[in-house]
Amino acid sequence: MQDLTDLYQSVILDHNRRPRNYSVLPTANRVGSGNNPMCGDQITVYVKLDGDRISDVSFQGSGCAISKASASLMTVNLKGKTIPEADAIYAGLHKMVTTGKVGEDDMSDLAALAGVYQFPARIKCATLGWHAALNAAKGDERPATTEKPGD
Amino acid sequence: MQDLTDLYQSVILDHNRRPRNYSVLPTANRVGSGNNPMCGDQITVYVKLDGDRISDVSFQGSGCAISKASASLMTVNLKGKTIPEADAIYAGLHKMVTTGKVGEDDMSDLAALAGVYQFPARIKCATLGWHAALNAAKGDERPATTEKPGD
Amino acid sequence: MNQAWKNIRADFPILDQQVNGKPLVYLDNAATSQKPQCVIDALTHFYQHVNANVHRGIHTLSMRATFAYEAARERSAKFLNAAESGEIVFTAGTTDSINLVANSWGDENLKKDDVILLTEMEHHSNLVPWQLLARRTGARLRFLPVVPGDTGLLDLAQLDKVLTSEVKIFAFTHVSNTLGVINPVTQLCARARAVGAISVVDAAQSAGHLPLDVQTMGCDFLAVSGHKMCGPTGVGLLYGRKVLLDAMPPYRGGGSMISNVDYFESKWAPAPQKFEAGTPNIADVIALARAMDYLDDLGREAIALHDEKLASLAYARLAAEIPGIRMLGPADHRSGVISFDLPGVHAHDVVTMADQEGVALRGGHHCNQPLMRKLGLSSTSRASFYLYNTEDEIARLVTTLQKIHGFFAG
Amino acid sequence: MNQAWKNIRADFPILDQQVNGKPLVYLDNAATSQKPQCVIDALTHFYQHVNANVHRGIHTLSMRATFAYEAARERSAKFLNAAESGEIVFTAGTTDSINLVANSWGDENLKKDDVILLTEMEHHSNLVPWQLLARRTGARLRFLPVVPGDTGLLDLAQLDKVLTSEVKIFAFTHVSNTLGVINPVTQLCARARAVGAISVVDAAQSAGHLPLDVQTMGCDFLAVSGHKMCGPTGVGLLYGRKVLLDAMPPYRGGGSMISNVDYFESKWAPAPQKFEAGTPNIADVIALARAMDYLDDLGREAIALHDEKLASLAYARLAAEIPGIRMLGPADHRSGVISFDLPGVHAHDVVTMADQEGVALRGGHHCNQPLMRKLGLSSTSRASFYLYNTEDEIARLVTTLQKIHGFFAG
Ligand SMILES: Cc1ncc(COP(=O)(O)O)c(C=O)c1O
Ligand SMILES: Cc1ncc(COP(=O)(O)O)c(C=O)c1O
């Protein structure tokens, strides 16, 4: 089962086992949620927004290793970023998991998600938490869902 | 187009061109109707019943040569018959058009319908008028329809 | 005509057979078309290599099936030039598609005394669902007449009178399955929109026959059957403008159309999934996309020209060569559907006799009973042409009808 | 085991392939079954030799198609031991069949405060249609619970309490698609009848797996999907007792379901035609009948034994050989569906990893969200067996799950 380590890199397994910022955020002024109806995965994201800066972010929920690790990595990577900066990071991630290409920017620990590209059914898992967080930060109250075609 | 004369025997062509008892029957005490929804054929049958005897019968409607000729033959064959006699004649006809076998009884002019057996889609045409007449004679007011499966 | 047209009959294995000892002449295309081998192969390939349930699965076969199924949605959007694939809902066919609109959009939006406008030439499938809707909601039906006579053209002069602001739905056929009339769909959709009505186009007879562009047409909904356009039976689609689909309640309940289910209530998935409850007709959807490829390789402009050329030729020859024949529908600018009446010979007798000559026709009311009554007929005989039909087959048709006429006249 | 079982895997061409470099082990049969070559051939044969529209046609191809289509109805009646073929309505599948009953029988017969009784283990397809019906009519939903714990058996001790005279419909699954539980359907139908409720049996997971006899079961309606019993996608059927079908209003409107149509109103054809609006899924209906032949050649008793043997073996081996595994459903007297939870490993990760080993499993809520919540789970992994699966494949499953456990534990 060697090829699985492409997908389940040690960074992923680590974030899955010990997800970072896995808690309710008492200071949050935005809450977002996401679900993957086909899998039953549910995620809640808590965002503290100062101006257009995500000064803090956390999450809770149930999901597979990929979605949990990706949401955990999301909190680590978005904390302290402005919304445009967060959008740019997500754009890089999205490109990576859909095309397999790592962008020019250094993706640092996010590169652990590059293997998702080879598992198209799991792309939704890798983006769910990010959708929920960005929607919340932008004040879109609708739950993020993975079911929009083409996503 | 020789084989067609199996179906369109001269008796049929004749009854189609000059249907017998093709009129409203003023003395009728029973009226029946029949339709073949798949074709749009419609038939109305007028019966004068005395006791259990069909003392007179006529029809009107639109339909193909087979249904028209068969209804016309029906009026000629059922006039004066009791209901049980009519049932027996119809049973012979039904057997003939579904199995191709002419019964022991002499089918006389009805034998012209024997060729219908080879054209299964037309069996319904050959029985519509008979259904309508027998239903009417027995006091069943529902329109006869050809759509009951297995008919 | 491009290369794909060469040897086109060889693409359809069913055509190469004898019926009653004569080579088959299949002229019942308005009822259902034949299928090219590539569509049959698409089914075989699916069941031999791909078959799995879609959406909920993440193993390899299920992913393959899901991608092929969703690719068929993209393909269908392209076929109709829909703005996005989310505007395509797969259904069981035109009848199912129209019932979907009547039940979902109709029940949600219609009130007592609202008007549903139809035309006098609608197929039962674009009439009965609206009758049922009218009964449920108290809405009223109204009909745009056809002009008196036998051309069967819509009486557009009456449009102003019937298309009033009370009209909430204007549903009409693109091409008549009985008369071969092609209706001015772009104009009708624009007029519907002008009074605030939604337009529902029955494209059963036009999809796969004419180029279709829902954005140019400006329709709100459009219903298609796969089996009439070289695809398999049991599959079709509904095009719906996204904003309308998004606002509509679901049609059937079940798996795959939900976003969350509790014992006592549920939330719906976004369109189009909201309308696709249960396991879809995966194999046939994928094969339908293959039929679209096939048709586009031939070119839909070319198909429309071919249909019209044959139908106009057949119309002219029958009118000239069959004594006493009554031709219905327009003489030209028409689709490949021809209807006619041989006075004194019932349509069923025509069809049975033609079948003895290997010529497959249809006779009856063509699911068009009220129009028939209006024309003073209970049935007609119908010949309908498609891409594999030839001028030689029209000659066979003419000879056959001459014989039939002779038999009954004699 | 009779001769037909020899070489059974060779009947299913799809099984002979590698997935991710390993021989495919297809254990996703509860989602959809694979198709034997004879069913694929039935489709090919239809499209290459028979294809025409049914009912309305009297030319040779149309007659052939009509007879084959109606013969499939007879075959289906025999398959279920229905009293007559008129009790078989062809639909798009189980979901469609249940929606038909909810819409037609339900809307006609339910009033405010009537009760629709379901069980806690229903598939969304046997839950959401009733939620929608309840919303339309003001009827209430009620649920027969499953017993606490993981066997998932129905709590029959509660039946008296929930199955009261207010209940008008009792709808339940014959076999659970998540837990493999086989419900005592004959008993449940009799209890429903005793309080004057109709019984609706969801047979999606039992048709083609267990012998079914609707007269012995005593059900009023029974819903079947073709694709789960070796038939094609997009087709299924509804069995309904004739007196009920006869009294029901139509479901969808359109061609073929009418006896007479006028512009403003119509009359319906008798059942079952009344419920089959539009061109039916002719080819797939005929191929489904072929699947019934195939299954009966093997023998449904034998299939049921085979399924149960594999499932019980798999249940026992997984429980014994995978550390910490949580097994759901009963240990035996069960269908071929096994669900389990590997603590600390999400079902999706299980499925993705198993797929790397060529083993096709399903992970998720299995369209069973409320039951999952009740069991305190958001998803499970599921292996489901059918007639072509083998004990060797169970060995592959066990080894694979051991590896997965090791990978995540390590
Ligand atoms: C128990 C049960 N009921 C209903 C269904 C729905 O069947 P279909 O999706 O074929 O309509 C399924 C399968 O998905 C099922 O397992
Ligand atoms: C104009 C028109 N509308 C609707 C239909 C119904 O299509 P289907 O039977 O495929 O649902 C047909 C074909 O029968 C048709 O010709």
Coordinates of N, CA and C in Angstrom, one line a residue, chain D residues 272-407:
Chain D
P272 N -52.5 -1.0 -15.8 CA -51.4 -0.2 -15.4 C -51.0 0.9 -16.4
Q273 N -51.7 0.9 -17.6 CA -51.3 2.0 -18.6 C -51.5 3.4 -18.0
K274 N -52.5 3.6 -17.1 CA -52.8 4.9 -16.5 C -51.5 5.5 -15.9
F275 N -50.6 4.6 -15.4 CA -49.4 5.1 -14.7 C -48.2 5.1 -15.6
E276 N -48.3 4.8 -16.9 CA -47.1 4.7 -17.7 C -47.2 5.8 -18.8
A277 N -47.2 7.1 -18.4 CA -47.3 8.1 -19.4 C -46.0 8.3 -20.2
G278 N -46.2 8.5 -21.5 CA -45.1 8.7 -22.4 C -44.5 7.4 -22.8
T279 N -43.5 7.5 -23.7 CA -42.8 6.4 -24.2 C -42.0 5.7 -23.0
P280 N -42.3 4.4 -22.8 CA -41.7 3.8 -21.6 C -40.2 3.4 -22.0
N281 N -39.5 2.9 -21.0 CA -38.1 2.6 -21.1 C -38.1 1.2 -21.7
I282 N -38.5 1.1 -23.0 CA -38.8 -0.2 -23.6 C -37.6 -1.2 -23.5
A283 N -36.5 -0.8 -24.0 CA -35.3 -1.7 -24.1 C -34.9 -2.2 -22.7
D284 N -34.9 -1.3 -21.7 CA -34.5 -1.7 -20.4 C -35.5 -2.6 -19.7
V285 N -36.8 -2.4 -20.0 CA -37.8 -3.2 -19.4 C -37.6 -4.7 -20.0
I286 N -37.3 -4.8 -21.2 CA -37.1 -6.1 -21.8 C -35.9 -6.7 -21.3
A287 N -34.8 -6.0 -21.1 CA -33.6 -6.5 -20.6 C -33.8 -6.9 -19.1
L288 N -34.6 -6.2 -18.4 CA -34.9 -6.5 -17.0 C -35.6 -7.9 -16.9
A289 N -36.5 -8.2 -17.8 CA -37.1 -9.5 -17.9 C -36.0 -10.6 -18.1
R290 N -35.1 -10.3 -18.9 CA -34.0 -11.2 -19.1 C -33.2 -11.4 -17.8
A291 N -33.0 -10.4 -17.1 CA -32.3 -10.5 -15.8 C -33.1 -11.4 -14.8
M292 N -34.4 -11.4 -14.9 CA -35.2 -12.2 -14.1 C -35.0 -13.7 -14.5
D293 N -35.0 -13.9 -15.8 CA -34.7 -15.3 -16.2 C -33.4 -15.8 -15.7
Y294 N -32.4 -14.9 -15.8 CA -31.0 -15.3 -15.3 C -31.0 -15.6 -13.8
L295 N -31.7 -14.8 -13.0 CA -31.7 -15.0 -11.6 C -32.5 -16.3 -11.3
D296 N -33.6 -16.6 -12.0 CA -34.4 -17.8 -11.7 C -33.7 -19.0 -12.2
D297 N -32.8 -18.9 -13.2 CA -32.0 -20.1 -13.6 C -31.1 -20.4 -12.4
L298 N -30.5 -19.5 -11.8 CA -29.7 -19.8 -10.6 C -30.5 -20.2 -9.4
G299 N -31.7 -19.7 -9.3 CA -32.5 -20.0 -8.2 C -32.4 -19.0 -7.1
R300 N -33.5 -18.3 -6.7 CA -33.4 -17.3 -5.7 C -33.2 -17.8 -4.3
E301 N -33.6 -19.0 -4.0 CA -33.3 -19.6 -2.8 C -31.8 -19.8 -2.6
A302 N -31.2 -20.3 -3.7 CA -29.7 -20.5 -3.7 C -29.0 -19.2 -3.6
I303 N -29.5 -18.1 -4.3 CA -28.8 -16.8 -4.2 C -28.9 -16.3 -2.8
A304 N -30.0 -16.4 -2.1 CA -30.2 -16.0 -0.8 C -29.2 -16.7 0.2
L305 N -29.1 -18.0 0.0 CA -28.2 -18.8 0.8 C -26.7 -18.3 0.6
H306 N -26.4 -18.1 -0.7 CA -25.0 -17.7 -1.0 C -24.7 -16.3 -0.4
D307 N -25.6 -15.4 -0.6 CA -25.4 -14.1 0.0 C -25.2 -14.2 1.6
E308 N -26.1 -14.9 2.2 CA -26.1 -15.0 3.6 C -24.8 -15.7 4.1
K309 N -24.4 -16.7 3.4 CA -23.2 -17.4 3.8 C -22.0 -16.5 3.7
L310 N -21.9 -15.8 2.6 CA -20.7 -14.8 2.5 C -20.8 -13.8 3.6
A311 N -22.0 -13.2 3.8 CA -22.1 -12.1 4.7 C -21.8 -12.6 6.1
S312 N -22.3 -13.7 6.5 CA -22.0 -14.2 7.8 C -20.5 -14.5 8.0
L313 N -19.9 -15.1 7.0 CA -18.5 -15.4 7.1 C -17.7 -14.1 7.2
A314 N -18.1 -13.1 6.4 CA -17.3 -11.8 6.4 C -17.5 -11.1 7.8
Y315 N -18.8 -11.2 8.3 CA -19.1 -10.6 9.6 C -18.2 -11.2 10.7
A316 N -18.1 -12.5 10.7 CA -17.4 -13.3 11.7 C -15.9 -13.0 11.6
R317 N -15.4 -13.0 10.3 CA -13.9 -12.8 10.2 C -13.5 -11.4 10.5
L318 N -14.3 -10.4 10.1 CA -13.9 -9.0 10.4 C -14.0 -8.8 11.9
A319 N -15.1 -9.3 12.5 CA -15.2 -9.1 14.0 C -14.0 -9.7 14.7
A320 N -13.5 -10.8 14.2 CA -12.4 -11.5 14.9 C -11.0 -11.0 14.5
E321 N -10.9 -10.5 13.3 CA -9.5 -10.3 12.8 C -9.1 -8.8 12.7
I322 N -10.1 -7.9 12.8 CA -9.8 -6.4 12.7 C -9.9 -5.8 14.1
P323 N -8.8 -5.5 14.7 CA -8.8 -4.9 16.1 C -9.7 -3.7 16.2
G324 N -10.6 -3.7 17.2 CA -11.4 -2.5 17.4 C -12.5 -2.3 16.5
I325 N -12.7 -3.1 15.5 CA -13.8 -2.9 14.6 C -15.2 -2.9 15.2
R326 N -16.1 -2.0 14.8 CA -17.5 -2.1 15.3 C -18.3 -2.6 14.2
M327 N -18.9 -3.8 14.4 CA -19.8 -4.4 13.4 C -21.3 -3.9 13.6
L328 N -21.9 -3.6 12.5 CA -23.3 -3.2 12.6 C -24.2 -4.3 12.0
G329 N -25.5 -4.4 12.4 CA -26.4 -5.3 11.9 C -26.2 -6.7 12.6
P330 N -27.1 -7.6 12.3 CA -27.1 -8.9 12.9 C -25.9 -9.8 12.5
A331 N -25.5 -10.7 13.3 CA -24.4 -11.6 12.9 C -24.8 -12.6 11.9
D332 N -26.1 -13.1 11.9 CA -26.5 -14.0 10.9 C -28.0 -13.8 10.6
H333 N -28.7 -14.7 9.9 CA -30.0 -14.5 9.4 C -30.1 -13.1 8.7
R334 N -29.3 -12.9 7.8 CA -29.1 -11.5 7.3 C -29.0 -11.6 5.8
S335 N -29.0 -10.4 5.2 CA -28.7 -10.3 3.7 C -27.3 -10.1 3.5
G336 N -26.9 -9.9 2.3 CA -25.5 -9.8 1.9 C -24.8 -8.4 2.2
V337 N -25.4 -7.6 3.0 CA -24.9 -6.3 3.2 C -24.3 -6.2 4.6
I338 N -23.0 -5.8 4.7 CA -22.3 -5.7 6.0 C -21.8 -4.2 6.1
S339 N -22.1 -3.6 7.3 CA -21.6 -2.3 7.6 C -20.7 -2.3 8.8
F340 N -19.7 -1.5 8.8 CA -18.8 -1.5 10.0 C -18.1 -0.2 10.1
D341 N -17.5 0.0 11.3 CA -16.8 1.3 11.6 C -15.5 0.9 12.2
L342 N -14.4 1.5 11.6 CA -13.1 1.3 12.1 C -12.8 2.5 12.9
P343 N -12.8 2.5 14.3 CA -12.6 3.7 15.1 C -11.3 4.4 14.7
G344 N -11.5 5.7 14.5 CA -10.3 6.5 14.2 C -10.0 6.6 12.7
V345 N -10.7 5.8 11.9 CA -10.5 5.9 10.4 C -11.8 6.2 9.8
H346 N -11.9 7.3 9.1 CA -13.1 7.7 8.5 C -13.4 6.7 7.3
A347 N -14.7 6.5 7.1 CA -15.2 5.5 6.1 C -14.6 5.9 4.7
H348 N -14.5 7.2 4.4 CA -13.9 7.6 3.1 C -12.5 7.2 3.0
D349 N -11.8 7.3 4.1 CA -10.4 6.9 4.0 C -10.3 5.4 3.8
V350 N -11.2 4.7 4.5 CA -11.2 3.2 4.3 C -11.5 2.9 2.8
V351 N -12.5 3.5 2.2 CA -12.8 3.2 0.8 C -11.7 3.6 -0.1
T352 N -11.1 4.8 0.1 CA -10.0 5.2 -0.8 C -8.9 4.2 -0.7
M353 N -8.6 3.8 0.5 CA -7.4 2.8 0.7 C -7.8 1.5 0.1
A354 N -9.0 1.0 0.3 CA -9.4 -0.3 -0.2 C -9.3 -0.3 -1.7
D355 N -9.7 0.8 -2.3 CA -9.7 1.0 -3.7 C -8.3 0.8 -4.3
Q356 N -7.3 1.3 -3.5 CA -5.9 1.1 -4.0 C -5.6 -0.4 -4.0
E357 N -6.3 -1.2 -3.3 CA -6.1 -2.7 -3.3 C -7.1 -3.4 -4.3
G358 N -7.8 -2.6 -5.1 CA -8.8 -3.2 -6.0 C -10.1 -3.6 -5.4
V359 N -10.3 -3.2 -4.1 CA -11.5 -3.7 -3.4 C -12.5 -2.5 -3.4
A360 N -13.7 -2.7 -4.1 CA -14.7 -1.6 -4.2 C -15.6 -1.7 -3.0
L361 N -15.6 -0.8 -2.1 CA -16.5 -0.7 -1.0 C -17.2 0.6 -1.1
R362 N -18.2 0.8 -0.2 CA -18.9 2.1 -0.2 C -18.7 2.7 1.2
G363 N -18.6 4.0 1.3 CA -18.5 4.6 2.6 C -19.4 5.9 2.6
G364 N -20.1 6.1 3.7 CA -20.9 7.3 3.8 C -22.1 7.0 4.6
H365 N -23.2 7.7 4.4 CA -24.4 7.5 5.2 C -25.4 6.6 4.5
H366 N -25.0 6.1 3.3 CA -25.8 5.2 2.5 C -27.3 5.6 2.4
C367 N -27.5 6.9 2.2 CA -28.9 7.4 2.2 C -29.7 7.0 3.4
N368 N -29.0 7.1 4.5 CA -29.6 6.6 5.7 C -29.2 7.5 6.9
Q369 N -29.2 8.9 6.6 CA -28.7 9.8 7.6 C -29.3 9.7 9.0
P370 N -30.6 9.7 9.1 CA -31.2 9.7 10.4 C -30.8 8.4 11.2
L371 N -30.8 7.3 10.6 CA -30.3 6.1 11.3 C -28.9 6.2 11.7
M372 N -28.1 6.7 10.9 CA -26.6 6.9 11.2 C -26.5 7.8 12.5
R373 N -27.3 8.9 12.5 CA -27.2 9.7 13.7 C -27.7 9.0 14.9
K374 N -28.7 8.2 14.8 CA -29.2 7.4 15.9 C -28.1 6.5 16.4
L375 N -27.3 5.9 15.5 CA -26.3 5.0 15.9 C -25.0 5.7 16.4
G376 N -25.1 7.1 16.3 CA -24.0 7.9 16.8 C -22.8 7.9 15.8
L377 N -23.2 7.7 14.5 CA -22.2 7.7 13.5 C -22.5 8.7 12.4
S378 N -21.5 9.2 11.7 CA -21.8 10.0 10.5 C -21.7 9.2 9.2
S379 N -21.0 8.1 9.3 CA -20.8 7.3 8.2 C -20.3 5.9 8.6
T380 N -20.5 4.9 7.7 CA -19.9 3.6 7.9 C -19.3 3.2 6.6
S381 N -18.4 2.1 6.7 CA -18.0 1.5 5.5 C -18.9 0.3 5.3
R382 N -19.1 0.0 4.0 CA -20.0 -1.1 3.7 C -19.5 -2.0 2.6
A383 N -19.6 -3.3 2.9 CA -19.3 -4.3 1.9 C -20.6 -5.1 1.6
S384 N -20.9 -5.2 0.3 CA -22.2 -5.9 0.1 C -21.9 -6.9 -1.0
F385 N -22.5 -8.1 -0.8 CA -22.1 -9.3 -1.6 C -23.3 -9.7 -2.5
Y386 N -22.9 -10.3 -3.6 CA -24.0 -10.8 -4.5 C -23.5 -12.1 -5.1
L387 N -24.2 -12.6 -6.1 CA -24.1 -14.0 -6.5 C -22.7 -14.3 -7.0
Y388 N -21.9 -13.4 -7.6 CA -20.6 -13.7 -8.2 C -19.5 -13.5 -7.2
N389 N -19.8 -13.1 -5.9 CA -18.7 -12.9 -5.0 C -18.3 -14.3 -4.4
T390 N -17.0 -14.3 -3.9 CA -16.5 -15.6 -3.5 C -15.8 -15.5 -2.1
E391 N -15.5 -16.6 -1.5 CA -14.8 -16.6 -0.2 C -13.4 -16.0 -0.4
D392 N -12.8 -16.2 -1.5 CA -11.5 -15.6 -1.7 C -11.6 -14.1 -1.6
E393 N -12.6 -13.6 -2.1 CA -12.8 -12.1 -2.1 C -12.9 -11.6 -0.7
I394 N -13.5 -12.5 0.2 CA -13.6 -12.1 1.6 C -12.2 -12.1 2.2
A395 N -11.4 -13.0 1.8 CA -10.0 -13.0 2.3 C -9.3 -11.7 1.9
R396 N -9.6 -11.3 0.6 CA -8.9 -10.1 0.1 C -9.4 -8.9 1.0
L397 N -10.7 -8.9 1.3 CA -11.3 -7.8 2.1 C -10.6 -7.8 3.5
V398 N -10.5 -8.9 4.1 CA -9.9 -9.0 5.4 C -8.5 -8.5 5.4
T399 N -7.7 -9.0 4.5 CA -6.3 -8.5 4.4 C -6.2 -7.0 4.2
T400 N -7.1 -6.5 3.3 CA -7.1 -5.1 3.0 C -7.4 -4.3 4.3
L401 N -8.4 -4.7 5.0 CA -8.8 -3.9 6.2 C -7.7 -4.0 7.3
Q402 N -7.0 -5.1 7.3 CA -5.9 -5.2 8.2 C -4.8 -4.2 7.9
K403 N -4.5 -4.1 6.6 CA -3.5 -3.1 6.2 C -3.9 -1.7 6.5
I404 N -5.2 -1.4 6.3 CA -5.7 -0.1 6.5 C -5.6 0.2 8.0
H405 N -6.0 -0.7 8.8 CA -5.9 -0.6 10.3 C -4.5 -0.3 10.7
G406 N -3.6 -1.1 10.1 CA -2.2 -1.0 10.4 C -1.6 0.4 10.0
F407 N -2.0 0.9 8.9 CA -1.5 2.1 8.3 C -1.9 3.3 9.3

